PDB file of C-alpha atoms in Angstrom:
ATOM      1  CA  MET A   1       0.000   0.000   0.000  1.00  0.00           C
ATOM      2  CA  ALA A   2       1.490   3.331  -1.079  1.00  0.00           C
ATOM      3  CA  VAL A   3       1.599   6.227   1.321  1.00  0.00           C
ATOM      4  CA  VAL A   4       0.618   9.561  -0.176  1.00  0.00           C
ATOM      5  CA  ASP A   5       1.997  12.672   1.472  1.00  0.00           C
ATOM      6  CA  ALA A   6      -0.547  15.367   2.038  1.00  0.00           C
ATOM      7  CA  ALA A   7       0.239  18.702   0.443  1.00  0.00           C
ATOM      8  CA  PRO A   8       1.956  21.028   2.886  1.00  0.00           C
ATOM      9  CA  ARG A   9      -0.304  23.500   4.630  1.00  0.00           C
ATOM     10  CA  LEU A  10      -0.056  26.926   3.082  1.00  0.00           C
ATOM     11  CA  LEU A  11       0.718  29.785   5.437  1.00  0.00           C
ATOM     12  CA  THR A  12      -1.220  33.023   5.652  1.00  0.00           C
ATOM     13  CA  ALA A  13       0.001  36.585   6.128  1.00  0.00           C
ATOM     14  CA  ASP A  14      -1.136  36.322   9.762  1.00  0.00           C
ATOM     15  CA  ASP A  15       0.991  33.171  10.183  1.00  0.00           C
ATOM     16  CA  LEU A  16       3.986  35.026   8.781  1.00  0.00           C
ATOM     17  CA  LEU A  17       3.444  37.932  11.174  1.00  0.00           C
ATOM     18  CA  ARG A  18       3.306  35.483  14.097  1.00  0.00           C
ATOM     19  CA  LEU A  19       6.474  33.733  12.896  1.00  0.00           C
ATOM     20  CA  SER A  20       8.307  37.051  12.626  1.00  0.00           C
ATOM     21  CA  SER A  21       7.560  37.710  16.300  1.00  0.00           C
ATOM     22  CA  GLN A  22       9.326  34.386  16.981  1.00  0.00           C
ATOM     23  CA  GLY A  23      12.432  35.470  15.071  1.00  0.00           C
ATOM     24  CA  VAL A  24      11.660  33.795  11.737  1.00  0.00           C
ATOM     25  CA  ARG A  25      12.532  36.151   8.890  1.00  0.00           C
ATOM     26  CA  GLY A  26      11.177  35.719   5.401  1.00  0.00           C
ATOM     27  CA  GLU A  27       8.628  36.348   2.715  1.00  0.00           C
ATOM     28  CA  LEU A  28       5.488  34.459   1.829  1.00  0.00           C
ATOM     29  CA  ILE A  29       5.101  33.491  -1.817  1.00  0.00           C
ATOM     30  CA  ARG A  30       1.665  32.062  -2.578  1.00  0.00           C
ATOM     31  CA  GLY A  31       1.472  30.590   0.902  1.00  0.00           C
ATOM     32  CA  VAL A  32       4.992  29.136   0.968  1.00  0.00           C
ATOM     33  CA  LEU A  33       7.571  30.554   3.366  1.00  0.00           C
ATOM     34  CA  SER A  34      10.815  31.708   1.763  1.00  0.00           C
ATOM     35  CA  GLU A  35      13.202  32.441   4.606  1.00  0.00           C
ATOM     36  CA  THR A  36      15.653  35.285   4.183  1.00  0.00           C
ATOM     37  CA  MET A  37      19.060  35.726   5.722  1.00  0.00           C
ATOM     38  CA  PRO A  38      21.022  38.790   6.851  1.00  0.00           C
ATOM     39  CA  THR A  39      22.512  40.463   3.796  1.00  0.00           C
ATOM     40  CA  GLY A  40      25.771  41.948   5.042  1.00  0.00           C
ATOM     41  CA  MET A  41      27.253  45.319   5.866  1.00  0.00           C
ATOM     42  CA  GLU A  42      27.557  46.763   2.357  1.00  0.00           C
ATOM     43  CA  HIS A  43      23.883  46.027   1.693  1.00  0.00           C
ATOM     44  CA  GLY A  44      22.907  47.615   5.007  1.00  0.00           C
ATOM     45  CA  GLU A  45      24.991  50.729   4.343  1.00  0.00           C
ATOM     46  CA  ILE A  46      23.378  51.255   0.932  1.00  0.00           C
ATOM     47  CA  VAL A  47      19.878  50.816   2.369  1.00  0.00           C
ATOM     48  CA  THR A  48      20.690  53.229   5.214  1.00  0.00           C
ATOM     49  CA  ARG A  49      22.140  55.842   2.859  1.00  0.00           C
ATOM     50  CA  LEU A  50      19.064  55.712   0.619  1.00  0.00           C
ATOM     51  CA  VAL A  51      16.669  55.795   3.574  1.00  0.00           C
ATOM     52  CA  ILE A  52      18.373  58.974   4.811  1.00  0.00           C
ATOM     53  CA  LEU A  53      18.331  60.627   1.372  1.00  0.00           C
ATOM     54  CA  LEU A  54      14.744  59.626   0.593  1.00  0.00           C
ATOM     55  CA  GLY A  55      13.489  60.125   4.140  1.00  0.00           C
ATOM     56  CA  ASN A  56      14.742  63.707   4.350  1.00  0.00           C
ATOM     57  CA  PHE A  57      13.115  64.541   1.015  1.00  0.00           C
ATOM     58  CA  ILE A  58       9.820  62.799   1.812  1.00  0.00           C
ATOM     59  CA  ASP A  59       9.564  64.189   5.353  1.00  0.00           C
ATOM     60  CA  SER A  60      10.335  67.773   4.317  1.00  0.00           C
ATOM     61  CA  GLY A  61       7.333  67.798   1.989  1.00  0.00           C
ATOM     62  CA  LYS A  62       5.123  65.433   4.017  1.00  0.00           C
ATOM     63  CA  LEU A  63       4.835  63.402   0.811  1.00  0.00           C
ATOM     64  CA  GLY A  64       4.171  59.991   2.301  1.00  0.00           C
ATOM     65  CA  ARG A  65       5.702  57.125   4.242  1.00  0.00           C
ATOM     66  CA  LEU A  66       8.972  55.262   3.932  1.00  0.00           C
ATOM     67  CA  THR A  67       9.734  51.777   5.226  1.00  0.00           C
ATOM     68  CA  ALA A  68      12.833  49.634   5.155  1.00  0.00           C
ATOM     69  CA  SER A  69      13.430  45.900   5.176  1.00  0.00           C
ATOM     70  CA  ASP A  70      11.225  43.874   7.527  1.00  0.00           C
ATOM     71  CA  SER A  71       8.015  45.844   6.897  1.00  0.00           C
ATOM     72  CA  GLY A  72       6.361  43.600   4.310  1.00  0.00           C
ATOM     73  CA  VAL A  73       3.760  44.305   1.647  1.00  0.00           C
ATOM     74  CA  TRP A  74       0.714  42.022   1.324  1.00  0.00           C
ATOM     75  CA  LEU A  75       0.294  41.560  -2.433  1.00  0.00           C
ATOM     76  CA  GLU A  76      -1.971  38.520  -2.920  1.00  0.00           C
ATOM     77  CA  ARG A  77      -4.602  36.635  -0.928  1.00  0.00           C
ATOM     78  CA  GLU A  78      -5.610  32.975  -0.827  1.00  0.00           C
ATOM     79  CA  PRO A  79      -2.886  31.938  -1.128  1.00  0.00           C
ATOM     80  CA  ASP A  80      -1.170  34.907   0.470  1.00  0.00           C
ATOM     81  CA  THR A  81       1.939  36.619  -0.854  1.00  0.00           C
ATOM     82  CA  VAL A  82       3.858  39.011   1.384  1.00  0.00           C
ATOM     83  CA  ARG A  83       7.065  40.430  -0.094  1.00  0.00           C
ATOM     84  CA  GLU A  84       9.728  42.396   1.730  1.00  0.00           C
ATOM     85  CA  PRO A  85      11.314  45.215  -0.289  1.00  0.00           C
ATOM     86  CA  ASP A  86      14.564  46.698   0.985  1.00  0.00           C
ATOM     87  CA  ILE A  87      12.909  50.137   0.847  1.00  0.00           C
ATOM     88  CA  ALA A  88       9.331  51.123   0.033  1.00  0.00           C
ATOM     89  CA  TYR A  89       7.771  54.565  -0.397  1.00  0.00           C
ATOM     90  CA  PHE A  90       3.995  55.001  -0.133  1.00  0.00           C
ATOM     91  CA  SER A  91       2.592  58.362  -1.227  1.00  0.00           C
ATOM     92  CA  VAL A  92      -0.120  59.965   0.885  1.00  0.00           C
ATOM     93  CA  ALA A  93      -2.515  59.050  -1.935  1.00  0.00           C
ATOM     94  CA  ARG A  94      -1.905  55.351  -1.132  1.00  0.00           C
ATOM     95  CA  ILE A  95      -1.528  55.502   2.671  1.00  0.00           C
ATOM     96  CA  SER A  96      -2.286  58.705   4.541  1.00  0.00           C
ATOM     97  CA  LEU A  97       0.172  60.037   7.087  1.00  0.00           C
ATOM     98  CA  ASN A  98      -2.279  59.640   9.971  1.00  0.00           C
ATOM     99  CA  GLN A  99      -3.334  56.074   9.120  1.00  0.00           C
ATOM    100  CA  ARG A 100      -1.896  53.554  11.574  1.00  0.00           C
ATOM    101  CA  VAL A 101      -0.725  50.332   9.907  1.00  0.00           C
ATOM    102  CA  THR A 102       0.210  47.704  12.506  1.00  0.00           C
ATOM    103  CA  GLY A 103       0.567  44.734  10.145  1.00  0.00           C
ATOM    104  CA  TYR A 104       1.648  44.587   6.534  1.00  0.00           C
ATOM    105  CA  ALA A 105       0.854  47.339   4.070  1.00  0.00           C
ATOM    106  CA  GLU A 106      -2.049  46.143   1.943  1.00  0.00           C
ATOM    107  CA  VAL A 107      -1.402  48.430  -1.019  1.00  0.00           C
ATOM    108  CA  ALA A 108       1.541  48.420  -3.382  1.00  0.00           C
ATOM    109  CA  PRO A 109       4.168  51.093  -2.779  1.00  0.00           C
ATOM    110  CA  ASP A 110       4.806  53.858  -5.307  1.00  0.00           C
ATOM    111  CA  LEU A 111       8.578  53.254  -5.208  1.00  0.00           C
ATOM    112  CA  VAL A 112      10.501  50.104  -4.319  1.00  0.00           C
ATOM    113  CA  VAL A 113      14.259  49.848  -3.908  1.00  0.00           C
ATOM    114  CA  GLU A 114      15.911  46.437  -4.076  1.00  0.00           C
ATOM    115  CA  VAL A 115      19.621  46.185  -3.257  1.00  0.00           C
ATOM    116  CA  GLY A 116      21.474  43.229  -4.705  1.00  0.00           C
ATOM    117  CA  SER A 117      23.202  40.822  -2.352  1.00  0.00           C
ATOM    118  CA  PRO A 118      26.209  38.676  -3.287  1.00  0.00           C
ATOM    119  CA  GLY A 119      23.916  35.699  -4.005  1.00  0.00           C
ATOM    120  CA  ASN A 120      21.557  37.591  -6.351  1.00  0.00           C
ATOM    121  CA  SER A 121      21.925  37.365 -10.117  1.00  0.00           C
ATOM    122  CA  ARG A 122      21.111  40.352 -12.298  1.00  0.00           C
ATOM    123  CA  ARG A 123      18.289  38.319 -13.884  1.00  0.00           C
ATOM    124  CA  GLU A 124      16.805  37.457 -10.483  1.00  0.00           C
ATOM    125  CA  LEU A 125      16.790  41.142  -9.502  1.00  0.00           C
ATOM    126  CA  ASN A 126      15.270  42.119 -12.865  1.00  0.00           C
ATOM    127  CA  ASP A 127      12.525  39.526 -12.357  1.00  0.00           C
ATOM    128  CA  LYS A 128      11.839  40.941  -8.895  1.00  0.00           C
ATOM    129  CA  ALA A 129      11.542  44.458 -10.365  1.00  0.00           C
ATOM    130  CA  LEU A 130       9.077  43.176 -12.979  1.00  0.00           C
ATOM    131  CA  MET A 131       7.079  41.473 -10.211  1.00  0.00           C
ATOM    132  CA  TRP A 132       6.805  44.775  -8.312  1.00  0.00           C
ATOM    133  CA  LEU A 133       5.713  46.618 -11.471  1.00  0.00           C
ATOM    134  CA  SER A 134       3.053  43.963 -12.112  1.00  0.00           C
ATOM    135  CA  PHE A 135       1.490  44.807  -8.720  1.00  0.00           C
ATOM    136  CA  GLY A 136       1.261  48.527  -9.497  1.00  0.00           C
ATOM    137  CA  VAL A 137       4.568  49.915  -8.251  1.00  0.00           C
ATOM    138  CA  ARG A 138       5.358  52.957 -10.399  1.00  0.00           C
ATOM    139  CA  LEU A 139       9.159  53.011 -10.030  1.00  0.00           C
ATOM    140  CA  VAL A 140      11.675  50.347  -8.990  1.00  0.00           C
ATOM    141  CA  TRP A 141      15.342  51.038  -8.401  1.00  0.00           C
ATOM    142  CA  VAL A 142      17.566  47.966  -8.407  1.00  0.00           C
ATOM    143  CA  VAL A 143      20.950  48.742  -6.874  1.00  0.00           C
ATOM    144  CA  HIS A 144      23.934  46.651  -8.004  1.00  0.00           C
ATOM    145  CA  PRO A 145      26.795  47.103  -5.491  1.00  0.00           C
ATOM    146  CA  ASP A 146      29.230  45.014  -7.559  1.00  0.00           C
ATOM    147  CA  THR A 147      29.022  47.346 -10.588  1.00  0.00           C
ATOM    148  CA  ARG A 148      28.031  50.473  -8.610  1.00  0.00           C
ATOM    149  CA  THR A 149      25.043  50.964 -10.882  1.00  0.00           C
ATOM    150  CA  VAL A 150      21.302  51.415 -10.418  1.00  0.00           C
ATOM    151  CA  ASP A 151      18.683  50.088 -12.833  1.00  0.00           C
ATOM    152  CA  ALA A 152      15.557  52.267 -12.942  1.00  0.00           C
ATOM    153  CA  HIS A 153      12.454  50.272 -13.941  1.00  0.00           C
ATOM    154  CA  ARG A 154       9.151  51.895 -14.916  1.00  0.00           C
ATOM    155  CA  PRO A 155       6.028  50.399 -16.469  1.00  0.00           C
ATOM    156  CA  ASP A 156       6.159  50.235 -20.259  1.00  0.00           C
ATOM    157  CA  ARG A 157       9.611  51.843 -20.452  1.00  0.00           C
ATOM    158  CA  PRO A 158      13.042  50.416 -21.150  1.00  0.00           C
ATOM    159  CA  VAL A 159      15.275  49.911 -18.117  1.00  0.00           C
ATOM    160  CA  ALA A 160      17.702  52.790 -17.569  1.00  0.00           C
ATOM    161  CA  THR A 161      21.066  51.798 -16.070  1.00  0.00           C
ATOM    162  CA  LEU A 162      22.691  54.689 -14.224  1.00  0.00           C
ATOM    163  CA  SER A 163      26.164  55.106 -12.742  1.00  0.00           C
ATOM    164  CA  GLY A 164      28.671  57.607 -11.379  1.00  0.00           C
ATOM    165  CA  ASN A 165      27.508  61.206 -11.653  1.00  0.00           C
ATOM    166  CA  GLN A 166      24.317  60.304 -13.495  1.00  0.00           C
ATOM    167  CA  ALA A 167      21.235  61.405 -11.562  1.00  0.00           C
ATOM    168  CA  LEU A 168      19.000  58.973  -9.768  1.00  0.00           C
ATOM    169  CA  GLU A 169      15.648  60.739 -10.066  1.00  0.00           C
ATOM    170  CA  GLY A 170      12.235  60.362  -8.464  1.00  0.00           C
ATOM    171  CA  LEU A 171      10.562  61.285 -11.765  1.00  0.00           C
ATOM    172  CA  ASN A 172       6.755  61.555 -11.425  1.00  0.00           C
ATOM    173  CA  VAL A 173       6.803  59.374  -8.283  1.00  0.00           C
ATOM    174  CA  LEU A 174       8.912  61.756  -6.185  1.00  0.00           C
ATOM    175  CA  PRO A 175       9.107  64.912  -8.315  1.00  0.00           C
ATOM    176  CA  GLY A 176      12.217  66.935  -7.505  1.00  0.00           C
ATOM    177  CA  PHE A 177      14.156  64.121  -5.846  1.00  0.00           C
ATOM    178  CA  THR A 178      17.568  63.666  -7.402  1.00  0.00           C
ATOM    179  CA  CYS A 179      21.004  62.503  -6.312  1.00  0.00           C
ATOM    180  CA  PRO A 180      24.109  61.308  -8.122  1.00  0.00           C
ATOM    181  CA  VAL A 181      24.315  57.510  -8.237  1.00  0.00           C
ATOM    182  CA  ARG A 182      27.801  57.665  -6.690  1.00  0.00           C
ATOM    183  CA  ASN A 183      26.184  59.007  -3.482  1.00  0.00           C
ATOM    184  CA  VAL A 184      24.307  55.726  -3.067  1.00  0.00           C
ATOM    185  CA  PHE A 185      27.573  53.833  -2.520  1.00  0.00           C
ATOM    186  CA  ALA A 186      30.187  54.060   0.212  1.00  0.00           C
ATOM    187  CA  PRO A 187      33.033  56.476  -0.523  1.00  0.00           C
TER     188      PRO A 187
END
C-alpha cells in the first residue's frame, strides 16, 4: 500500500506575522515561506544611505511614508503573498500620514528599492523588479553594489542603467528628488 503525502499547509500573512515575532525572517510566496538571511554590511549601508536621502526629502514635503526591510507588503490573498522590499515609499494618496498600519501594508508602494546581495543574479533582480511593477509599483530602483550601478524600472519603459555622476531621479513618483548615483555607494 502506497503512502501519499498530504500537500503542505499553506501559510497566511497572519501566520507570517506570528512567525516574525518568533524570530523567523522571510517572505510568503503564494502561501509558501521563503526564509531570508542577513545580507551583510555593504547592503545595510546602501539601504541606510538611501533611507536617509529619501526620508529627508519625503519628510520635508510630508509626501508619504517610507519603510525599510522587515516591513512587508501584502500583495496577494488565498494563497497569500507578502514580499519584503529593501525600501518602500507610499505616497499619501496610497496611505495617509495619519493612518496607523500595525501589520503589513495592503497596497503596493509607489517606489521600491531592491539592493542586490552577493547571491543575487542580475536576472533574479530584474525579475523581482518586474514582479513589483506587475502589482502597481510605479518606479523600482535595483541597486547593483558590484558594478556600482542602479537600474531604474518603470512600467512600459526600457530599463535605464545609471552610474557615477548620473542622476537617480524620483521622476513623477517623487518629483524633484535627485542625487548622483555615486552618493548611493560608500566612498
